[in-house]
Short mmCIF file of C-alpha atoms and ligand atoms in Angstrom, two decimals:
data_model
loop_
_atom_site.label_atom_id
_atom_site.label_comp_id
_atom_site.label_asym_id
_atom_site.label_seq_id
_atom_site.Cartn_x
_atom_site.Cartn_y
_atom_site.Cartn_z
CA MET D 1 0.00 0.00 0.00
CA ASP D 2 1.18 3.49 -0.92
CA SER D 3 1.05 5.90 2.04
CA ASP D 4 2.41 9.06 0.39
CA SER D 5 0.52 9.04 -2.92
CA ASP D 6 3.57 8.71 -5.16
CA GLY D 7 2.16 5.58 -6.78
CA ILE D 8 4.65 3.20 -5.11
CA GLY D 9 3.87 0.96 -2.15
CA ASP D 10 5.99 1.72 0.92
CA PHE D 11 6.78 0.76 4.51
CA GLN D 12 4.31 3.14 6.11
CA GLY D 13 1.59 1.71 3.88
CA LEU D 14 2.64 -1.84 4.68
CA THR D 15 2.54 -1.07 8.39
CA LYS D 16 -1.10 -0.07 8.03
CA CYS D 17 -1.85 -3.43 6.43
CA LEU D 18 -0.53 -5.47 9.32
CA ASP D 19 -3.98 -5.79 10.89
CA HIS D 20 -5.30 -7.42 7.73
CA LEU D 21 -2.38 -9.86 7.77
CA SER D 22 -2.67 -10.60 11.45
CA GLY D 23 -6.43 -11.09 10.98
CA ILE D 24 -5.76 -13.88 8.49
CA GLY D 25 -3.42 -15.47 11.01
CA ILE D 26 -0.14 -14.89 9.18
CA THR D 27 2.81 -15.79 11.41
CA CYS D 28 5.71 -14.63 9.27
CA LEU D 29 6.16 -12.14 6.44
CA TRP D 30 8.72 -12.48 3.66
CA LEU D 31 9.68 -9.08 2.26
CA LEU D 32 10.99 -8.91 -1.29
CA PRO D 33 14.09 -6.72 -1.72
CA PHE D 34 13.45 -3.19 -0.50
CA TYR D 35 17.05 -1.97 -0.70
CA ALA D 36 18.25 0.95 -2.81
CA SER D 37 18.11 -0.27 -6.38
CA PRO D 38 17.94 1.00 -9.96
CA ASN D 39 15.12 -1.55 -10.26
CA ARG D 40 16.21 -3.38 -13.38
CA ASP D 41 14.93 -6.57 -11.72
CA ASN D 42 12.20 -5.49 -9.33
CA GLY D 43 14.75 -4.71 -6.59
CA TYR D 44 16.79 -7.90 -7.11
CA ASP D 45 19.61 -5.64 -8.28
CA VAL D 46 20.87 -4.08 -5.08
CA MET D 47 22.91 -0.89 -5.03
CA ASP D 48 23.22 -0.54 -1.27
CA TYR D 49 22.58 -3.41 1.14
CA TYR D 50 22.34 -1.13 4.16
CA SER D 51 19.53 1.16 3.13
CA VAL D 52 15.85 1.24 2.34
CA ASP D 53 15.12 2.48 -1.17
CA PRO D 54 13.94 6.09 -0.65
CA ARG D 55 10.84 5.35 -2.73
CA LEU D 56 9.79 2.83 -0.09
CA GLY D 57 10.60 4.85 3.02
CA THR D 58 13.45 5.21 5.45
CA LEU D 59 15.27 2.93 7.86
CA GLY D 60 13.15 4.58 10.55
CA ASP D 61 10.00 3.43 8.74
CA PHE D 62 11.47 -0.06 8.54
CA VAL D 63 12.16 -0.18 12.27
CA GLU D 64 8.65 1.09 13.06
CA PHE D 65 7.22 -1.58 10.76
CA MET D 66 9.30 -4.25 12.54
CA HIS D 67 8.01 -3.06 15.89
CA GLN D 68 4.39 -3.15 14.75
CA ALA D 69 4.83 -6.61 13.24
CA ARG D 70 6.33 -7.90 16.48
CA GLU D 71 3.43 -6.40 18.46
CA ARG D 72 1.16 -8.66 16.42
CA GLY D 73 3.35 -11.74 16.78
CA ILE D 74 4.42 -11.61 13.16
CA ARG D 75 8.01 -12.44 12.31
CA VAL D 76 9.76 -10.97 9.29
CA ILE D 77 12.25 -12.54 6.92
CA VAL D 78 13.94 -10.54 4.18
CA ASP D 79 15.48 -11.31 0.84
CA LEU D 80 19.26 -11.63 0.83
CA VAL D 81 20.30 -11.01 -2.77
CA VAL D 82 24.00 -11.72 -2.77
CA ASN D 83 24.62 -13.88 -5.80
CA HIS D 84 24.92 -10.56 -7.61
CA THR D 85 24.78 -6.82 -7.05
CA SER D 86 23.47 -4.07 -9.26
CA ILE D 87 25.89 -2.86 -11.86
CA GLN D 88 25.54 0.48 -10.06
CA HIS D 89 26.79 -0.87 -6.73
CA PRO D 90 29.92 1.05 -5.66
CA TRP D 91 31.82 -2.28 -5.49
CA PHE D 92 31.25 -2.91 -9.19
CA GLN D 93 31.97 0.68 -10.11
CA ALA D 94 35.31 0.51 -8.27
CA ALA D 95 36.07 -2.93 -9.75
CA ARG D 96 35.61 -1.87 -13.35
CA LYS D 97 37.63 1.31 -13.01
CA ASP D 98 40.76 -0.16 -11.51
CA LYS D 99 42.32 -3.57 -12.05
CA ASN D 100 44.22 -3.17 -8.81
CA SER D 101 41.26 -2.18 -6.71
CA LYS D 102 40.45 -4.63 -3.91
CA TYR D 103 36.95 -4.75 -5.37
CA ARG D 104 38.14 -6.20 -8.69
CA ASP D 105 38.14 -9.66 -7.20
CA PHE D 106 34.64 -9.14 -5.77
CA TYR D 107 33.35 -10.11 -9.23
CA VAL D 108 34.15 -12.80 -11.78
CA TRP D 109 36.13 -11.63 -14.84
CA SER D 110 37.38 -13.25 -17.98
CA GLU D 111 39.37 -11.92 -20.92
CA ASP D 112 38.15 -14.69 -23.16
CA PRO D 113 35.02 -16.39 -21.83
CA PRO D 114 33.70 -19.63 -23.28
CA LYS D 115 30.54 -19.53 -25.39
CA SER D 116 27.49 -19.63 -23.08
CA ASP D 117 25.60 -22.87 -22.85
CA PRO D 118 21.97 -21.79 -23.50
CA LYS D 119 20.93 -23.94 -20.51
CA LEU D 120 22.78 -21.53 -18.24
CA LEU D 121 20.70 -18.55 -19.28
CA MET D 122 18.17 -17.66 -16.61
CA PHE D 123 16.35 -15.23 -18.83
CA PRO D 124 16.45 -16.79 -22.30
CA ASN D 125 15.23 -14.44 -25.05
CA VAL D 126 16.28 -11.50 -22.87
CA GLU D 127 19.99 -12.22 -22.48
CA ASP D 128 22.03 -14.32 -24.90
CA SER D 129 25.14 -14.88 -22.81
CA ILE D 130 26.18 -15.08 -19.18
CA TRP D 131 29.22 -12.96 -19.97
CA ASP D 132 29.15 -9.29 -20.88
CA TYR D 133 32.04 -7.13 -21.99
CA ASP D 134 32.73 -4.06 -19.88
CA LYS D 135 34.74 -1.52 -21.87
CA ARG D 136 35.97 0.34 -18.82
CA ALA D 137 37.21 -2.86 -17.21
CA GLY D 138 38.57 -4.21 -20.48
CA ALA D 139 37.18 -7.64 -19.60
CA TYR D 140 34.03 -9.74 -19.55
CA TYR D 141 32.13 -10.18 -16.28
CA LEU D 142 29.87 -13.05 -15.27
CA HIS D 143 26.13 -12.52 -14.82
CA HIS D 144 23.65 -15.39 -14.59
CA PHE D 145 20.69 -13.03 -14.58
CA TYR D 146 20.34 -9.65 -16.34
CA LYS D 147 23.56 -8.03 -17.52
CA GLU D 148 22.88 -5.27 -15.01
CA GLN D 149 23.39 -7.90 -12.25
CA PRO D 150 27.09 -8.87 -12.14
CA ASP D 151 27.71 -12.05 -10.10
CA LEU D 152 29.73 -11.72 -6.93
CA ASN D 153 32.79 -13.93 -6.49
CA ILE D 154 31.80 -16.07 -3.51
CA ALA D 155 35.18 -17.78 -3.54
CA ASN D 156 36.66 -14.52 -2.28
CA PRO D 157 36.76 -14.58 1.55
CA THR D 158 36.33 -10.80 1.71
CA VAL D 159 33.04 -11.09 -0.21
CA ARG D 160 31.91 -13.75 2.26
CA GLU D 161 32.73 -11.45 5.15
CA GLU D 162 30.74 -8.64 3.54
CA ILE D 163 27.74 -10.96 3.13
CA CYS D 164 27.85 -11.94 6.79
CA LYS D 165 28.11 -8.28 7.74
CA ILE D 166 24.93 -7.57 5.76
CA MET D 167 23.14 -10.39 7.56
CA GLY D 168 24.40 -9.08 10.87
CA PHE D 169 22.98 -5.63 10.13
CA TRP D 170 19.42 -6.79 9.43
CA LEU D 171 19.48 -9.29 12.28
CA GLU D 172 20.26 -6.41 14.64
CA LEU D 173 17.15 -4.70 13.27
CA GLY D 174 15.08 -7.68 14.31
CA VAL D 175 14.57 -9.85 11.23
CA SER D 176 14.02 -13.58 11.82
CA GLY D 177 16.03 -14.73 8.85
CA PHE D 178 16.67 -14.54 5.15
CA ARG D 179 15.44 -15.88 1.87
CA ILE D 180 18.64 -16.70 0.04
CA ASP D 181 18.04 -15.55 -3.51
CA ALA D 182 19.40 -17.66 -6.37
CA ALA D 183 21.14 -20.04 -3.96
CA PRO D 184 22.42 -22.51 -6.62
CA PHE D 185 24.34 -19.78 -8.43
CA LEU D 186 25.88 -18.61 -5.21
CA ILE D 187 27.75 -21.88 -4.89
CA LYS D 188 28.48 -22.64 -8.55
CA GLY D 189 32.08 -22.50 -9.63
CA ILE D 190 31.58 -20.96 -13.08
CA GLY D 191 34.38 -18.62 -14.02
CA ILE D 192 36.28 -19.16 -10.77
CA GLU D 193 38.28 -22.15 -11.90
CA GLY D 194 41.00 -21.34 -9.41
CA ALA D 195 38.65 -21.75 -6.46
CA ASN D 196 38.38 -24.98 -4.57
CA GLN D 197 34.98 -26.15 -5.86
CA GLN D 198 34.35 -28.14 -2.68
CA ASP D 199 34.70 -24.96 -0.73
CA LEU D 200 31.76 -23.20 -2.35
CA PRO D 201 28.89 -25.16 -0.75
CA ASP D 202 30.71 -24.70 2.55
CA PHE D 203 29.66 -21.12 2.34
CA LEU D 204 26.11 -22.20 3.15
CA ALA D 205 27.37 -23.71 6.41
CA GLN D 206 29.40 -20.59 7.08
CA MET D 207 26.33 -18.40 6.65
CA ARG D 208 24.38 -20.69 8.94
CA GLU D 209 27.03 -20.62 11.62
CA PHE D 210 27.10 -16.84 11.53
CA LEU D 211 23.30 -16.56 11.58
CA SER D 212 22.77 -18.98 14.43
CA ALA D 213 25.51 -17.40 16.54
CA ARG D 214 23.89 -14.00 16.13
CA ARG D 215 20.32 -15.15 16.52
CA GLY D 216 19.45 -18.70 17.47
CA ASP D 217 15.83 -18.60 16.32
CA ALA D 218 16.50 -17.13 12.87
CA ILE D 219 16.28 -19.20 9.70
CA LEU D 220 17.78 -19.44 6.23
CA LEU D 221 15.35 -20.26 3.43
CA ALA D 222 16.94 -21.06 0.09
CA GLU D 223 15.51 -20.42 -3.32
CA ALA D 224 16.93 -23.45 -5.12
CA ASN D 225 15.01 -25.05 -7.95
CA VAL D 226 17.34 -28.03 -8.33
CA PRO D 227 17.01 -31.75 -9.15
CA PRO D 228 16.33 -34.06 -6.18
CA ASP D 229 19.89 -35.39 -5.99
CA GLN D 230 21.18 -31.88 -5.36
CA ILE D 231 18.80 -31.03 -2.54
CA PRO D 232 21.05 -32.50 0.19
CA ILE D 233 23.71 -29.91 -0.73
CA TYR D 234 21.42 -27.27 0.72
CA PHE D 235 20.20 -29.02 3.88
CA GLY D 236 23.59 -30.61 4.68
CA ASN D 237 23.37 -32.48 7.97
CA GLY D 238 20.96 -29.89 9.26
CA ASP D 239 23.85 -27.43 9.40
CA LYS D 240 23.08 -25.39 6.26
CA MET D 241 19.67 -24.12 5.07
CA HIS D 242 16.74 -24.57 7.45
CA MET D 243 14.18 -24.47 4.66
CA LEU D 244 13.91 -24.84 0.89
CA PHE D 245 11.16 -23.73 -1.45
CA ASN D 246 9.49 -26.93 -2.62
CA PHE D 247 9.83 -26.29 -6.36
CA LEU D 248 9.73 -29.97 -7.15
CA LEU D 249 6.43 -30.70 -5.43
CA ASN D 250 4.92 -27.51 -6.82
CA GLN D 251 5.47 -28.76 -10.38
CA TYR D 252 4.06 -32.20 -9.61
CA VAL D 253 0.98 -30.61 -8.02
CA PHE D 254 0.26 -28.78 -11.27
CA LEU D 255 0.79 -31.96 -13.29
CA ALA D 256 -1.61 -33.82 -10.99
CA LEU D 257 -4.18 -31.03 -11.36
CA ALA D 258 -3.80 -31.05 -15.14
CA ARG D 259 -4.36 -34.82 -15.28
CA GLN D 260 -6.94 -34.89 -12.47
CA GLU D 261 -4.96 -37.81 -11.10
CA ALA D 262 -3.11 -38.34 -7.84
CA SER D 263 -0.19 -40.37 -9.18
CA PRO D 264 2.09 -37.43 -10.16
CA LEU D 265 1.71 -36.03 -6.68
CA ARG D 266 2.59 -39.34 -5.08
CA ASP D 267 5.60 -39.64 -7.38
CA GLY D 268 6.61 -36.07 -6.55
CA LEU D 269 6.49 -36.71 -2.82
CA LYS D 270 8.43 -39.95 -3.17
CA THR D 271 11.10 -38.14 -5.17
CA LEU D 272 11.84 -35.74 -2.34
CA PRO D 273 14.93 -36.86 -0.47
CA GLU D 274 14.77 -37.37 3.30
CA MET D 275 15.66 -34.19 5.09
CA PRO D 276 17.38 -33.68 8.42
CA LYS D 277 14.97 -33.41 11.36
CA ASN D 278 15.53 -29.70 11.94
CA CYS D 279 14.80 -28.76 8.30
CA GLN D 280 11.54 -28.05 6.53
CA TRP D 281 9.93 -27.57 3.11
CA LEU D 282 8.24 -24.34 2.15
CA ASN D 283 5.21 -25.20 0.03
CA PHE D 284 3.65 -22.65 -2.26
CA VAL D 285 1.17 -22.39 -5.12
CA ARG D 286 2.50 -19.29 -6.87
CA HIS D 287 5.01 -16.55 -6.14
CA HIS D 288 6.25 -13.41 -7.87
CA ASP D 289 8.17 -15.29 -10.59
CA GLU D 290 7.02 -17.63 -13.32
CA LEU D 291 5.50 -20.98 -12.40
CA ALA D 292 8.56 -23.01 -13.33
CA LEU D 293 7.95 -26.42 -14.93
CA ASP D 294 11.54 -27.26 -15.73
CA ARG D 295 11.69 -30.35 -13.48
CA LEU D 296 8.99 -32.02 -15.58
CA SER D 297 9.64 -33.81 -18.87
CA GLN D 298 8.83 -32.02 -22.14
CA SER D 299 5.60 -33.95 -22.56
CA GLN D 300 4.56 -33.35 -18.96
CA GLN D 301 5.26 -29.64 -19.39
CA GLU D 302 3.09 -29.68 -22.48
CA GLU D 303 0.21 -31.23 -20.51
CA VAL D 304 0.41 -28.47 -17.92
CA PHE D 305 0.64 -25.80 -20.62
CA GLN D 306 -2.40 -27.20 -22.42
CA ALA D 307 -4.42 -27.22 -19.21
CA PHE D 308 -3.37 -23.93 -17.66
CA ALA D 309 -1.60 -21.76 -20.22
CA PRO D 310 -3.05 -22.57 -23.62
CA ASP D 311 -1.93 -19.27 -25.20
CA GLU D 312 1.68 -18.50 -25.97
CA ASN D 313 1.32 -15.16 -24.18
CA MET D 314 0.63 -17.00 -20.90
CA ARG D 315 4.04 -18.70 -21.08
CA ILE D 316 7.53 -17.47 -20.43
CA TYR D 317 11.16 -18.61 -20.81
CA GLY D 318 10.05 -21.76 -22.64
CA HIS D 319 9.25 -23.61 -19.41
CA GLY D 320 7.18 -21.28 -17.27
CA ILE D 321 3.70 -19.83 -16.82
CA ARG D 322 3.16 -16.16 -16.01
CA ARG D 323 -0.32 -16.42 -14.52
CA ARG D 324 -1.96 -16.38 -11.11
CA LEU D 325 -3.94 -19.40 -9.95
CA PRO D 326 -7.62 -18.36 -10.18
CA PRO D 327 -7.59 -17.54 -13.91
CA MET D 328 -5.69 -20.78 -14.57
CA LEU D 329 -8.61 -22.61 -12.95
CA ASP D 330 -11.29 -20.60 -14.78
CA SER D 331 -12.24 -18.97 -11.45
CA ASP D 332 -13.74 -22.25 -10.25
CA SER D 333 -13.90 -21.70 -6.49
CA ARG D 334 -14.08 -25.46 -5.85
CA ARG D 335 -10.76 -25.98 -7.57
CA ILE D 336 -9.15 -22.92 -5.99
CA GLU D 337 -10.05 -24.16 -2.51
CA LEU D 338 -8.89 -27.67 -3.42
CA VAL D 339 -5.45 -26.38 -4.37
CA TYR D 340 -4.96 -24.35 -1.18
CA SER D 341 -6.34 -27.12 1.01
CA LEU D 342 -3.83 -29.45 -0.61
CA MET D 343 -0.94 -27.04 -0.27
CA PHE D 344 -1.73 -26.40 3.41
CA SER D 345 -1.83 -30.11 4.19
CA LEU D 346 1.27 -31.24 2.30
CA PRO D 347 4.34 -31.89 4.47
CA GLY D 348 5.97 -28.53 5.12
CA THR D 349 5.08 -24.93 5.87
CA PRO D 350 2.56 -23.14 3.62
CA LEU D 351 3.34 -19.83 1.94
CA ILE D 352 0.79 -17.49 0.40
CA ARG D 353 1.61 -14.40 -1.56
CA TYR D 354 -0.21 -11.08 -1.36
CA GLY D 355 -3.42 -11.21 -3.34
CA GLU D 356 -3.78 -14.98 -3.17
CA GLU D 357 -6.02 -14.63 -0.12
CA ILE D 358 -8.57 -12.70 -2.18
CA GLY D 359 -8.09 -14.55 -5.47
CA MET D 360 -6.42 -11.85 -7.55
CA GLY D 361 -5.89 -12.38 -11.28
CA GLU D 362 -3.12 -11.40 -13.68
CA ASN D 363 -2.62 -8.76 -16.36
CA LEU D 364 -1.19 -10.46 -19.43
CA SER D 365 -0.75 -7.17 -21.25
CA LEU D 366 2.17 -6.35 -18.92
CA PRO D 367 5.60 -7.62 -19.98
CA GLY D 368 7.23 -10.76 -18.58
CA ARG D 369 6.72 -11.55 -14.93
CA ASP D 370 5.02 -8.18 -14.29
CA SER D 371 1.76 -9.88 -15.24
CA VAL D 372 1.53 -11.28 -11.70
CA ARG D 373 2.95 -8.22 -9.93
CA THR D 374 0.03 -5.83 -10.08
CA PRO D 375 -0.85 -3.77 -6.98
CA MET D 376 -2.84 -5.27 -4.12
CA GLN D 377 -6.58 -4.67 -4.37
CA TRP D 378 -7.76 -3.32 -1.02
CA SER D 379 -11.14 -1.79 -1.79
CA ASN D 380 -13.31 -0.37 -4.54
CA ALA D 381 -11.80 3.12 -4.08
CA ALA D 382 -9.75 4.55 -6.97
CA ASN D 383 -6.71 2.37 -7.80
CA GLY D 384 -8.23 -0.40 -5.70
CA GLY D 385 -7.39 1.59 -2.56
CA PHE D 386 -3.70 0.93 -3.21
CA SER D 387 -2.72 4.55 -3.84
CA ALA D 388 -4.23 8.02 -4.02
CA ALA D 389 -1.88 8.95 -6.89
CA PRO D 390 -3.25 9.47 -10.39
CA ALA D 391 -3.58 6.07 -12.10
CA ALA D 392 -0.85 6.98 -14.59
CA ALA D 393 1.65 7.49 -11.75
CA LEU D 394 1.33 3.96 -10.33
CA SER D 395 4.42 1.77 -10.48
CA ARG D 396 2.24 -0.80 -12.26
CA PRO D 397 -1.40 -0.51 -13.25
CA VAL D 398 -4.07 -1.93 -10.96
CA ILE D 399 -6.32 -4.53 -12.61
CA THR D 400 -9.47 -2.60 -13.43
CA GLU D 401 -11.31 -4.65 -16.03
CA GLY D 402 -13.26 -7.87 -16.02
CA GLU D 403 -13.75 -10.56 -13.46
CA TYR D 404 -10.54 -9.78 -11.60
CA GLY D 405 -10.92 -5.99 -11.63
CA TYR D 406 -10.55 -4.33 -8.23
CA GLU D 407 -14.22 -3.50 -7.99
CA ARG D 408 -15.04 -7.19 -7.95
CA VAL D 409 -12.01 -8.58 -6.17
CA ASN D 410 -10.88 -6.62 -3.13
CA VAL D 411 -10.22 -7.09 0.58
CA ALA D 412 -12.97 -4.82 1.92
CA LYS D 413 -15.69 -6.47 -0.13
CA GLU D 414 -14.58 -9.98 0.71
CA GLN D 415 -14.29 -9.23 4.39
CA ARG D 416 -18.00 -8.37 4.47
CA ASP D 417 -18.95 -11.57 2.69
CA PRO D 418 -18.95 -14.66 4.92
CA ASN D 419 -18.63 -16.90 1.86
CA SER D 420 -15.63 -15.10 0.38
CA LEU D 421 -12.21 -16.58 -0.33
CA VAL D 422 -10.56 -14.37 2.29
CA ASN D 423 -12.84 -15.68 5.02
CA TRP D 424 -12.35 -19.24 3.84
CA MET D 425 -8.58 -18.67 3.82
CA GLU D 426 -8.67 -17.34 7.38
CA ARG D 427 -10.41 -20.55 8.47
CA LEU D 428 -7.89 -22.61 6.52
CA VAL D 429 -5.01 -20.88 8.35
CA ARG D 430 -6.69 -21.41 11.73
CA LEU D 431 -7.35 -25.09 11.13
CA ARG D 432 -3.87 -25.68 9.76
CA LYS D 433 -2.54 -24.31 13.05
CA GLN D 434 -4.78 -26.78 14.85
CA CYS D 435 -3.26 -29.63 12.84
CA PRO D 436 0.47 -29.22 13.45
CA GLU D 437 0.87 -32.86 12.36
CA PHE D 438 0.85 -31.66 8.73
CA GLY D 439 3.96 -29.59 9.29
CA ARG D 440 5.81 -31.58 11.87
CA GLY D 441 4.66 -35.15 11.51
CA GLN D 442 5.82 -38.24 9.68
CA TRP D 443 3.85 -38.43 6.48
CA GLN D 444 2.62 -41.43 4.64
CA ILE D 445 0.73 -41.80 1.38
CA LEU D 446 -2.47 -43.81 1.84
CA GLU D 447 -3.61 -46.31 -0.76
CA THR D 448 -7.18 -45.86 -1.96
CA ASP D 449 -9.30 -47.39 -4.69
CA GLU D 450 -9.72 -44.04 -6.49
CA PRO D 451 -6.88 -42.89 -8.80
CA CYS D 452 -8.18 -39.32 -8.71
CA VAL D 453 -7.92 -39.04 -4.92
CA PHE D 454 -4.72 -38.09 -3.20
CA ALA D 455 -4.80 -39.36 0.39
CA HIS D 456 -2.13 -38.95 3.00
CA CYS D 457 -1.72 -39.17 6.73
CA CYS D 458 0.59 -37.23 9.05
CA GLU D 459 1.40 -38.43 12.57
CA TRP D 460 3.07 -36.49 15.31
CA GLU D 461 3.35 -37.06 19.02
CA GLY D 462 0.73 -39.79 19.05
CA ASN D 463 -1.83 -37.83 17.00
CA ALA D 464 -2.72 -38.25 13.36
CA VAL D 465 -4.62 -36.40 10.66
CA ILE D 466 -5.64 -37.65 7.25
CA ALA D 467 -6.27 -35.46 4.20
CA LEU D 468 -8.22 -36.53 1.14
CA HIS D 469 -8.24 -34.48 -2.05
CA ASN D 470 -10.35 -35.37 -5.05
CA LEU D 471 -8.52 -33.90 -8.05
CA SER D 472 -11.25 -34.77 -10.51
CA ASP D 473 -14.49 -33.22 -11.69
CA ARG D 474 -16.61 -36.20 -10.66
CA LYS D 475 -17.73 -37.15 -7.20
CA CYS D 476 -16.61 -40.41 -5.73
CA ILE D 477 -16.57 -42.64 -2.69
CA VAL D 478 -13.13 -43.44 -1.38
CA ARG D 479 -12.13 -46.49 0.60
CA LEU D 480 -8.82 -46.49 2.40
CA LYS D 481 -7.00 -49.76 1.80
CA SER D 482 -5.69 -49.86 5.33
CA SER D 483 -8.16 -50.48 8.16
CA GLU D 484 -5.66 -49.00 10.58
CA TYR D 485 -7.42 -45.65 10.56
CA GLN D 486 -10.70 -45.74 12.46
CA HIS D 487 -12.88 -43.26 14.33
CA LEU D 488 -12.35 -40.45 11.84
CA SER D 489 -13.87 -37.07 12.57
CA ASP D 490 -14.06 -34.17 10.14
CA VAL D 491 -11.89 -31.12 10.82
CA PHE D 492 -12.26 -29.27 7.54
CA GLY D 493 -13.82 -29.86 4.15
CA ASP D 494 -15.44 -28.36 1.11
CA ARG D 495 -18.84 -28.91 2.75
CA GLN D 496 -20.43 -30.51 5.78
CA TYR D 497 -20.23 -34.18 5.05
CA GLU D 498 -21.98 -36.85 7.04
CA ALA D 499 -19.76 -38.37 9.69
CA VAL D 500 -17.58 -41.24 8.45
CA SER D 501 -18.91 -44.52 9.76
CA ASP D 502 -16.36 -47.06 10.94
CA ASP D 503 -18.47 -49.91 9.65
CA SER D 504 -18.70 -48.97 5.98
CA GLY D 505 -15.24 -47.41 5.69
CA SER D 506 -16.50 -45.40 2.70
CA ILE D 507 -15.75 -41.72 2.53
CA PRO D 508 -17.72 -39.65 0.01
CA LEU D 509 -16.08 -36.72 -1.75
CA GLU D 510 -17.70 -34.18 -4.06
CA ALA D 511 -16.15 -33.22 -7.40
CA TYR D 512 -12.93 -31.37 -6.41
CA GLY D 513 -13.89 -32.11 -2.82
CA TYR D 514 -11.45 -32.24 0.09
CA ARG D 515 -11.64 -33.44 3.68
CA TRP D 516 -9.26 -33.27 6.60
CA LEU D 517 -10.02 -35.98 9.15
CA ARG D 518 -8.63 -36.43 12.62
CA VAL D 519 -7.93 -39.98 13.67
CA ASN D 520 -9.41 -40.14 17.13
CA GLN D 521 -7.78 -42.23 19.75
CA MET D 522 -10.34 -44.42 21.49
C1 LIG R 1 15.02 -14.98 -8.02
C2 LIG R 1 13.98 -13.94 -7.84
O1 LIG R 1 12.84 -14.53 -7.28
C3 LIG R 1 13.73 -13.32 -9.19
O2 LIG R 1 12.62 -12.46 -9.16
C4 LIG R 1 14.98 -12.61 -9.64
O3 LIG R 1 14.81 -12.14 -10.95
C5 LIG R 1 16.20 -13.55 -9.61
N1 LIG R 1 16.26 -14.36 -8.44
C6 LIG R 1 17.49 -12.77 -9.69
O4 LIG R 1 17.75 -12.14 -8.47
#
């Protein structure tokens, strides 16, 4: 929310929104980069790690926001974007000007770089190489993302010290941890052939040691969309990242939804490697980037595209979708609830992004990933209540037209409507808190006689909950193959079902229906 009518959301505005967030039951906020930035990549190109971008407020506003969040029992984690800086960061400016500057070795240079493997390009069609020639420096520098984002040289111990110092700064201001942006690139040895390649992943442990020494209850959450065999690099023995975004499961969920079959989801869960006890998955439906499908085979990707992104304009980078969930599901509230019920019950911690709680849509006329980055829709006031600036001054246009326009989809309207998504979501959050087994327990896939139903059970400290999700558009009656689970009572569902009788063992589910059942100890 924009507090000073300049068309850009800011910390004072965000502070005013904390009551909405605390009302839903949010326990932790993840803030995208808010540091000084020329904004080539939505703030992921940082120019100064120790400041708040003046467009978003001041450090004083940040501290006030932290205080108000803490008052409401909300923790805050922030993005740590240290695979690269902005090209405008003083380190890069010093590095390019002087070969002998101590900052030269903060980045990765080459006089004669190899031809880029197209697989290494994070933004295909936007960049055509991971090396760019800098005239002033007289050399090429490495950049996995935009050319305005030169990669830092993590093999350099001074760079590592600087990164820890940045963490130390924000920890002193009260943050509960960091989302480590682009974690795989941070520990890749490209261009630093001299470095001991074994040493690079050690940096994750070094960061962890520093973090935990400064603040024992803080966490590191890595953004690492990597194949299953590489996941252990990030968790280590429980001495590296506390949490990882569950990119793998996310992609299998969409495949299962596209097929209306549970088997991809089961396969996805089975593919996840065991994690150390003190680590956790972060499950999500969508975030601010594309819905990546790159862990699926070509034909599986095609199935998901056909189901959820039939037009070329809905796709991005050859393997991603640039849409929000509700339009992908034709605004079918049964399917939208099904997806969030599933995500909240899968092993891990659930993440929702602003706007998901009210079912916001996308704007496909905006370029690239901006389609899913339109301003929050608070009310039916001008600009959806996001800003009092003239519409033309907004950082991005609010969605005004059609089914997802702010007059139809907004917080104020939904709060008044007992049947709205936001009120359903609030109940979902509350009940998820009452079923900690989903997050903390041992999970197990349950065999049923219905291929369209995904059934699983989570047990923790002698208690167990079962979740059933019918991914198909036809109703069914499920029978669990194991008779181990008796005396089931409904906790949550898409409607009020009749109580499950122990004798019949049959559990009815509507089309796209879902039920959470507590296994009662007798
Ligand atoms: C991942 C972020 O989520 C994305 O938005 C950004 O473009 C890249 N990292 C580069 O920082």
